[in-house]
Coordinates of C-alpha atoms and ligand atoms in Angstrom, one line a residue:
M1 CA 12.0 -45.2 26.3
T2 CA 13.6 -44.2 29.7
A3 CA 17.5 -44.2 29.7
F4 CA 19.3 -46.2 32.5
T5 CA 23.1 -46.3 33.4
V6 CA 24.5 -49.9 33.6
G7 CA 27.7 -50.6 35.7
Y8 CA 29.2 -53.7 34.3
F9 CA 31.6 -56.3 36.1
V10 CA 34.1 -58.3 33.9
G11 CA 34.5 -61.3 35.9
S12 CA 38.3 -62.0 34.4
L13 CA 41.4 -60.3 35.4
A14 CA 43.3 -61.8 32.2
R15 CA 44.9 -59.5 29.8
N16 CA 43.4 -61.1 26.8
S17 CA 40.2 -61.8 28.4
I18 CA 37.3 -63.3 26.1
N19 CA 34.6 -62.0 28.5
R20 CA 36.2 -58.6 28.2
K21 CA 35.6 -58.7 24.5
L22 CA 32.1 -59.9 25.0
A23 CA 31.6 -56.9 27.4
H24 CA 33.0 -54.6 24.6
A25 CA 30.3 -56.1 22.3
L26 CA 27.7 -55.5 24.6
V27 CA 28.6 -51.9 24.9
R28 CA 28.4 -51.6 21.4
L29 CA 25.3 -53.3 20.8
A30 CA 23.2 -52.1 23.7
P31 CA 20.2 -49.7 22.8
A32 CA 21.0 -45.8 23.2
E33 CA 18.7 -45.8 26.1
L34 CA 21.4 -48.0 28.1
Q35 CA 24.7 -46.1 29.1
L36 CA 27.2 -48.7 30.0
R37 CA 30.4 -48.0 32.1
E38 CA 32.7 -50.7 33.6
I39 CA 33.0 -51.0 37.3
P40 CA 36.6 -52.1 37.8
I41 CA 37.5 -55.0 40.5
G42 CA 41.4 -55.7 40.0
E43 CA 42.7 -53.2 42.5
L44 CA 40.6 -54.5 45.4
P45 CA 42.3 -56.2 48.2
L46 CA 40.8 -59.5 49.6
Y47 CA 37.9 -58.7 51.5
S48 CA 37.8 -59.2 55.4
Y49 CA 35.3 -57.9 57.9
D50 CA 38.0 -56.3 59.6
H51 CA 37.7 -53.8 57.2
D52 CA 34.0 -52.9 57.8
A53 CA 34.7 -50.0 60.1
D54 CA 36.8 -48.1 57.6
Y55 CA 36.6 -49.2 54.1
P56 CA 39.9 -48.5 52.0
P57 CA 39.6 -46.2 49.0
A58 CA 39.1 -49.1 46.5
G59 CA 36.3 -50.6 48.5
R60 CA 34.6 -47.0 48.9
A61 CA 35.3 -46.5 45.2
L62 CA 33.5 -49.8 44.4
K63 CA 30.4 -48.9 46.5
A64 CA 30.2 -45.4 45.1
A65 CA 30.3 -46.8 41.6
I66 CA 27.5 -49.4 42.1
A67 CA 25.4 -46.5 43.9
G68 CA 25.9 -44.3 40.8
V69 CA 24.3 -46.9 38.3
D70 CA 20.7 -47.9 38.0
A71 CA 21.7 -51.6 37.1
V72 CA 24.5 -53.9 37.0
L73 CA 25.4 -56.4 34.4
F74 CA 27.9 -59.2 35.2
V75 CA 30.0 -60.5 32.2
T76 CA 32.1 -63.4 33.7
P77 CA 33.7 -66.4 32.8
E78 CA 33.3 -69.8 34.7
Y79 CA 36.2 -70.9 36.9
N80 CA 35.9 -74.6 38.1
R81 CA 32.2 -74.5 37.4
S82 CA 31.8 -71.4 39.6
I83 CA 32.6 -67.7 39.3
P84 CA 36.2 -66.4 39.4
G85 CA 37.5 -65.6 42.9
A86 CA 38.2 -62.0 41.9
L87 CA 34.4 -61.4 41.2
K88 CA 33.3 -63.2 44.5
N89 CA 35.7 -60.9 46.1
A90 CA 34.2 -57.8 44.6
I91 CA 30.6 -58.9 45.4
D92 CA 31.7 -59.5 49.0
W93 CA 33.2 -56.0 49.4
A94 CA 30.0 -54.6 47.8
S95 CA 27.6 -56.5 49.8
R96 CA 29.1 -55.1 53.3
P97 CA 29.4 -53.5 55.8
W98 CA 26.1 -55.4 57.2
G99 CA 23.2 -53.4 56.3
Q100 CA 24.9 -51.2 53.7
N101 CA 24.4 -54.2 50.8
S102 CA 25.0 -52.3 47.5
F103 CA 23.0 -54.8 45.5
A104 CA 19.8 -54.5 47.3
R105 CA 17.0 -53.8 45.0
K106 CA 19.5 -53.0 42.2
P107 CA 18.3 -55.0 39.0
S108 CA 21.2 -57.2 37.6
A109 CA 21.7 -59.5 34.6
T110 CA 24.5 -62.1 34.0
I111 CA 26.2 -63.2 30.9
G112 CA 29.4 -64.9 30.0
T113 CA 31.5 -66.8 27.4
S114 CA 33.5 -69.8 27.4
P115 CA 35.3 -71.8 24.8
G116 CA 33.4 -74.9 26.4
K117 CA 30.0 -75.9 24.9
I118 CA 28.0 -75.0 27.9
G119 CA 29.2 -71.5 27.8
T120 CA 29.4 -70.4 31.6
A121 CA 26.0 -72.0 32.5
V122 CA 27.0 -73.7 35.7
G123 CA 29.0 -70.5 36.9
Q124 CA 26.1 -68.2 36.1
Q125 CA 23.8 -70.5 38.2
H126 CA 26.2 -70.0 41.2
L127 CA 26.3 -66.2 40.3
K128 CA 22.5 -65.9 40.3
S129 CA 22.2 -67.7 43.7
I130 CA 24.8 -65.3 45.1
L131 CA 22.7 -62.3 43.8
S132 CA 19.7 -63.7 45.1
F133 CA 21.0 -63.6 48.6
C134 CA 22.2 -60.1 47.9
N135 CA 18.6 -59.2 47.1
S136 CA 19.4 -58.0 43.5
P137 CA 16.3 -58.3 41.4
Q138 CA 17.6 -60.5 38.5
M139 CA 16.5 -60.8 34.7
N140 CA 15.6 -64.6 34.4
A141 CA 15.1 -64.7 30.8
I142 CA 16.7 -64.4 28.2
E143 CA 19.6 -66.3 29.4
A144 CA 23.0 -66.0 27.6
Y145 CA 25.6 -68.7 27.7
I146 CA 28.0 -67.8 24.6
E147 CA 30.3 -70.6 23.3
F148 CA 33.5 -68.6 22.3
T149 CA 34.8 -69.9 18.9
P150 CA 38.0 -68.3 17.4
G151 CA 37.4 -65.0 16.0
L152 CA 33.8 -64.5 17.3
I153 CA 34.5 -61.1 18.8
T154 CA 37.4 -58.7 18.1
D155 CA 39.2 -57.0 20.8
D156 CA 37.6 -53.8 20.3
G157 CA 34.1 -55.6 20.5
E158 CA 33.0 -56.3 16.9
V159 CA 31.0 -59.5 16.7
T160 CA 31.9 -61.3 13.3
V161 CA 28.8 -63.7 13.4
A162 CA 25.5 -62.1 12.5
S163 CA 23.2 -64.2 14.3
T164 CA 25.4 -63.8 17.8
A165 CA 25.5 -60.1 17.1
E166 CA 21.6 -60.1 16.9
F167 CA 21.3 -62.5 20.0
L168 CA 23.3 -60.0 21.7
A169 CA 21.7 -56.9 20.6
N170 CA 18.3 -58.6 21.6
Y171 CA 19.8 -59.4 25.1
M172 CA 20.6 -55.9 25.7
R173 CA 17.1 -54.7 24.6
E174 CA 15.5 -57.4 26.8
F175 CA 17.8 -56.0 29.9
H176 CA 16.5 -52.5 29.0
G177 CA 12.9 -53.7 29.3
Y178 CA 13.6 -55.6 32.7
I179 CA 15.0 -52.5 34.2
T180 CA 11.9 -50.5 33.1
R181 CA 9.7 -53.0 34.8
V182 CA 11.7 -53.3 37.9
Y183 CA 11.7 -49.5 38.4
T184 CA 8.0 -49.4 37.3
A185 CA 7.0 -52.0 40.1
L186 CA 9.4 -50.4 42.7
P187 CA 10.0 -46.5 41.9
R188 CA 13.3 -45.6 43.5
T189 CA 11.5 -43.3 46.1
A190 CA 9.8 -46.3 47.8
T191 CA 11.5 -48.0 50.8
Ligands
FMN201 C1 41.1 -71.5 36.7 C2 40.3 -71.8 35.5 C3 39.2 -72.6 35.8 C4 38.4 -72.8 34.5 N1 37.3 -73.5 34.5 C5 36.3 -73.6 33.5 C6 35.0 -74.1 34.0 O1 34.8 -74.4 34.8 N2 34.4 -74.1 32.8 C7 34.7 -73.6 31.4 O2 33.8 -73.7 30.6 N3 36.1 -73.2 31.3 C8 36.7 -73.0 32.3 N4 37.9 -72.4 32.2 C9 38.5 -72.1 30.9 C10 37.9 -70.6 30.7 O3 36.6 -70.8 30.1 C11 38.8 -69.9 29.8 O4 40.4 -69.8 30.4 C12 38.5 -68.6 29.3 O5 39.3 -67.8 28.4 C13 38.1 -67.7 30.4 O6 37.5 -66.5 30.3 P1 38.6 -65.1 30.3 O7 39.6 -65.2 29.1 O8 37.5 -63.9 30.0 O9 39.1 -65.2 31.4 C14 38.9 -72.2 33.5 C15 39.9 -71.5 33.3 C16 40.8 -71.2 34.3 C17 42.0 -70.4 34.1

């Protein structure tokens, strides 16, 4: 199997984020052919197109980080039935300046967890819509809306329920297969 690098975004800035725990779990459960690294979003100022002529270091670092990976993975909470402002801000930074959209043709997948029963489903639909506009080929299936029950994932990413661990491991195997198919159909040398 071909190896790929995956940059992951955690949509939450909270110290005890359950989505960060989920991200840690995904790092542990991913197949060896996926090398995951976080793309941080917490230091970005609020985006304005006034910055387009001269991106600040945090904006440049974000775009360089995305350019340096084969695919991106969004691990995000749902806030008010959408995505957190911090994540939207990061996507806005990465999508600009006009003509230099970092997500164009970059394969992506979304996943999230919430204490609620629908486990970020509505927020992820918003995210999928944004990523469509950003021209990112997205893994449509399998979907992953994880209801976070107390103790489900430890701080360092150990999943305590075997069926959930298997589901998440399979999700990452599916993502590997999806990235492979995208780059088979659209080799990186093609324009
Ligand atoms: C501003 C705000 C809005 C929220 N809106 C939703 C929501 O729409 N759906 C939901 O399931 N949970 C919602 N929650 C609860 C979050 O799912 C919960 O706080 C969860 O821990 C957030 O994930 P995180 O710990 O990774 O930040 C909201 C929480 C906050 C702070």
